[in-house]
C-alpha positions in Angstrom: -53.7 14.6 44.2 -56.6 13.0 42.5 -56.4 9.8 40.3 -56.1 11.8 37.1 -53.3 13.9 38.4 -51.5 10.7 39.6 -51.7 9.4 36.1 -50.8 12.6 34.4 -47.7 13.2 36.5 -46.8 9.5 36.9 -43.4 9.8 35.1 -42.4 12.5 37.7 -43.4 10.2 40.5 -41.1 7.4 39.3 -38.0 9.7 39.6 -35.5 9.1 42.4 -36.2 11.9 45.0 -39.4 13.1 43.3 -42.5 12.1 45.2 -46.1 13.1 45.6 -45.0 15.9 48.0 -42.7 17.4 45.4 -45.4 17.2 42.7 -48.0 18.8 45.1 -45.6 21.7 45.6 -45.7 22.3 41.8 -49.5 22.0 41.8 -49.7 24.6 44.6 -47.2 27.0 43.1 -47.6 30.3 41.3 -44.9 31.3 38.8 -44.5 34.7 37.1 -43.0 34.4 33.6 -41.8 37.7 32.2 -41.8 37.4 28.4 -43.7 35.0 26.2 -41.2 35.0 23.3 -38.2 32.8 22.4 -37.3 31.9 26.0 -40.7 32.1 27.5 -42.3 29.8 24.9 -40.5 26.6 25.8 -40.3 27.5 29.5 -44.1 28.1 29.8 -44.9 24.9 27.9 -42.8 22.8 30.3 -44.0 24.6 33.4 -47.6 23.9 32.3 -46.9 20.3 31.3 -45.2 19.7 34.6 -48.2 20.9 36.5 -47.4 24.3 37.9 -50.8 25.3 39.3 -50.9 29.0 38.3 -48.9 30.7 35.6 -48.8 34.5 35.4 -47.6 35.6 31.9 -46.4 39.1 31.4 -45.7 40.5 27.9 -46.9 43.7 26.2 -46.2 42.6 22.6 -48.3 40.9 19.9 -47.4 37.9 17.8 -45.5 38.8 14.6 -44.5 36.6 11.7 -40.9 37.0 12.5 -41.5 35.5 15.9 -42.5 32.1 14.6 -39.0 31.0 13.7 -38.4 30.3 17.4 -41.4 31.3 19.6 -43.0 27.9 19.5 -45.9 28.9 21.8 -47.5 30.8 19.0 -49.0 29.9 15.6 -49.5 31.7 12.3 -53.2 31.8 12.9 -52.6 34.0 16.0 -50.4 36.6 14.3 -51.5 40.1 15.5 -52.9 38.6 18.8 -51.5 39.6 22.1 -48.7 37.1 23.1 -50.2 36.6 26.5 -53.6 35.7 25.0 -51.9 33.4 22.5 -49.9 31.8 25.4 -53.0 31.3 27.5 -54.7 29.5 24.6 -51.8 27.2 24.0 -51.1 26.4 27.7 -54.8 25.7 28.4 -54.9 23.3 25.5 -51.8 21.5 26.8 -52.9 21.3 30.5 -56.5 22.5 31.3 -55.8 22.2 35.0 -53.3 25.0 34.9 -54.6 28.5 35.7 -53.1 31.1 33.3 -53.3 34.8 34.1 -52.4 37.0 31.0 -50.7 40.3 31.9 -50.5 42.5 28.8 -48.2 45.0 30.5 -44.6 45.8 30.7 -42.7 44.5 33.8 -41.4 47.6 35.6 -41.2 49.2 39.0 -44.9 50.0 38.9 -46.3 46.6 38.0 -43.8 44.1 39.5 -44.5 44.5 43.2 -48.2 43.6 42.9 -47.4 40.6 40.7 -44.7 39.3 43.1 -47.1 39.4 46.0 -48.8 36.4 44.3 -45.7 34.6 42.8 -43.6 32.0 44.5 -40.9 32.2 41.8 -40.1 34.3 38.7 -38.7 33.4 35.3 -37.1 36.4 33.5 -37.5 35.6 29.8 -37.2 39.2 28.7 -34.9 40.5 26.0 -33.5 43.8 27.4 -31.3 45.0 30.3 -33.8 47.5 31.6 -36.5 44.9 32.2 -33.9 42.4 33.7 -32.7 44.9 36.2 -36.3 45.9 37.1 -37.2 42.2 37.6 -34.1 41.5 39.6 -34.6 44.5 41.9 -38.2 43.6 42.5 -37.3 40.0 43.3 -34.6 41.0 45.7 -36.9 43.3 47.5 -39.8 40.8 47.6 -37.4 37.9 48.4 -38.5 35.8 45.4 -36.2 33.3 43.6 -35.4 34.4 40.1 -34.5 32.1 37.2 -32.9 34.2 34.4 -31.7 33.5 30.9 -30.6 35.3 27.8 -29.9 34.2 24.3 -28.8 36.0 21.1 -26.9 34.9 18.0 -25.3 31.5 18.9 -24.8 32.2 22.6 -26.9 31.7 25.7 -26.5 32.1 29.4 -28.5 31.5 32.5 -28.5 31.5 36.3 -30.8 31.3 39.3 -30.8 33.7 42.2 -32.5 33.2 45.6 -32.4 36.2 47.9 -33.7 34.0 50.7 -30.4 32.1 50.7 -27.5 33.4 52.6 -24.9 35.1 50.4 -26.8 34.5 47.2 -25.8 36.9 44.5 -28.3 38.7 42.2 -28.3 39.7 38.6 -26.9 43.1 39.5 -23.8 41.5 41.0 -23.0 40.2 37.6 -24.3 43.1 35.5 -24.1 46.3 37.5 -27.0 48.7 36.8 -24.5 51.6 36.4 -22.6 49.8 33.5 -23.3 51.1 30.1 -24.3 48.0 28.1 -26.1 48.1 24.8 -28.9 45.6 24.2 -28.2 43.1 21.4 -31.7 42.4 19.9 -32.4 39.4 17.8 -33.8 41.8 15.1 -30.2 43.0 14.5 -28.0 40.0 15.4 -30.3 37.1 14.7 -30.7 34.0 16.9 -30.5 30.3 16.3 -34.0 29.0 16.8 -33.2 25.9 19.0 -30.9 28.0 21.2 -33.7 29.8 22.9 -35.4 26.5 23.4 -32.4 25.1 25.1 -32.0 28.1 27.4 -35.8 28.3 28.1 -36.1 24.6 28.9 -33.1 25.0 31.3 -34.8 27.8 33.0 -38.0 25.8 33.4 -36.1 22.8 34.7 -34.2 24.7 37.4 -37.3 26.5 38.4 -39.3 23.2 38.7 -36.5 21.6 40.8 -36.4 24.6 43.1 -40.1 24.7 43.6 -40.2 21.0 44.2 -37.6 21.3 46.9 -34.9 19.6 45.0 -32.4 22.5 44.7 -30.9 24.0 41.6 -27.6 23.4 39.9 -27.7 27.0 38.7 -27.7 28.5 42.2 -24.6 30.7 42.4 -23.6 29.5 39.0 -23.6 31.2 35.5 -24.2 28.8 32.7 -22.6 29.9 29.4 -23.4 28.0 26.2 -22.2 28.2 22.6 -24.9 26.8 20.3 -22.6 26.4 17.4 -19.7 24.4 19.1 -21.9 23.0 22.0 -19.2 24.2 24.4 -20.5 25.1 27.8 -19.1 26.5 31.1 -20.3 26.9 34.6 -18.8 29.9 36.4 -19.2 30.5 40.1 -20.9 33.8 40.9 -20.5 35.5 44.3 -22.4 38.2 45.9 -20.8 41.6 45.5 -20.7 43.3 48.8 -20.9 46.7 47.0 -23.9 45.6 44.8 -26.5 48.4 45.0 -29.3 45.9 44.9 -28.4 43.0 47.2 -25.1 44.1 48.8 -26.7 45.1 52.1 -28.8 41.9 52.5 -27.9 39.8 55.6 
């Protein structure tokens, strides 16, 4: 690290267990973030602020006025602009040293393999089951750690899966692809604005710790949070031996 980086990340370097090697791991890392909306906004801001060297941002949508209640990465002046372009502008202003690659495409079986060849870790900040299952399957196949979260209404949940770790579960162990589950979009149910911030920041924090070699408190755990009562739970998640995605992994 150069002198400017030592100054920028000085408050990290004062932490117990967080040294220059840990910070350099962040500087050298490439992270794919799927979704630049409610969850992706705070997650991306903290990943950039913390010094992740390369952020790949995938989102096919454009900024809408209704997004601004919670999607803090975007501004009213950028309504109608692609979310990935808006994200790149905001992140570059926050930390010019971070390289941002906008990907205005949907994350699916055709796009994810190529993206994951470059990524060290993935954050799933999407808002639908189809994308979550596609991201999960691609991460398991490519052996990439996945930090996942979801939030709607007053409730949020999150977990981290690492297919390189023995017996690690995956998203499909918790939500089988064959299950008939209806998406619960914010457009119908609403969402408490700070809730997506809390979940997205949690995703970013666990991703940063994992990348820095400090482990993750969400590994093999499902975090459940009620934004109205502030009640939270941590439930253990085990690999399902019959899981169609990861059940046959060693």
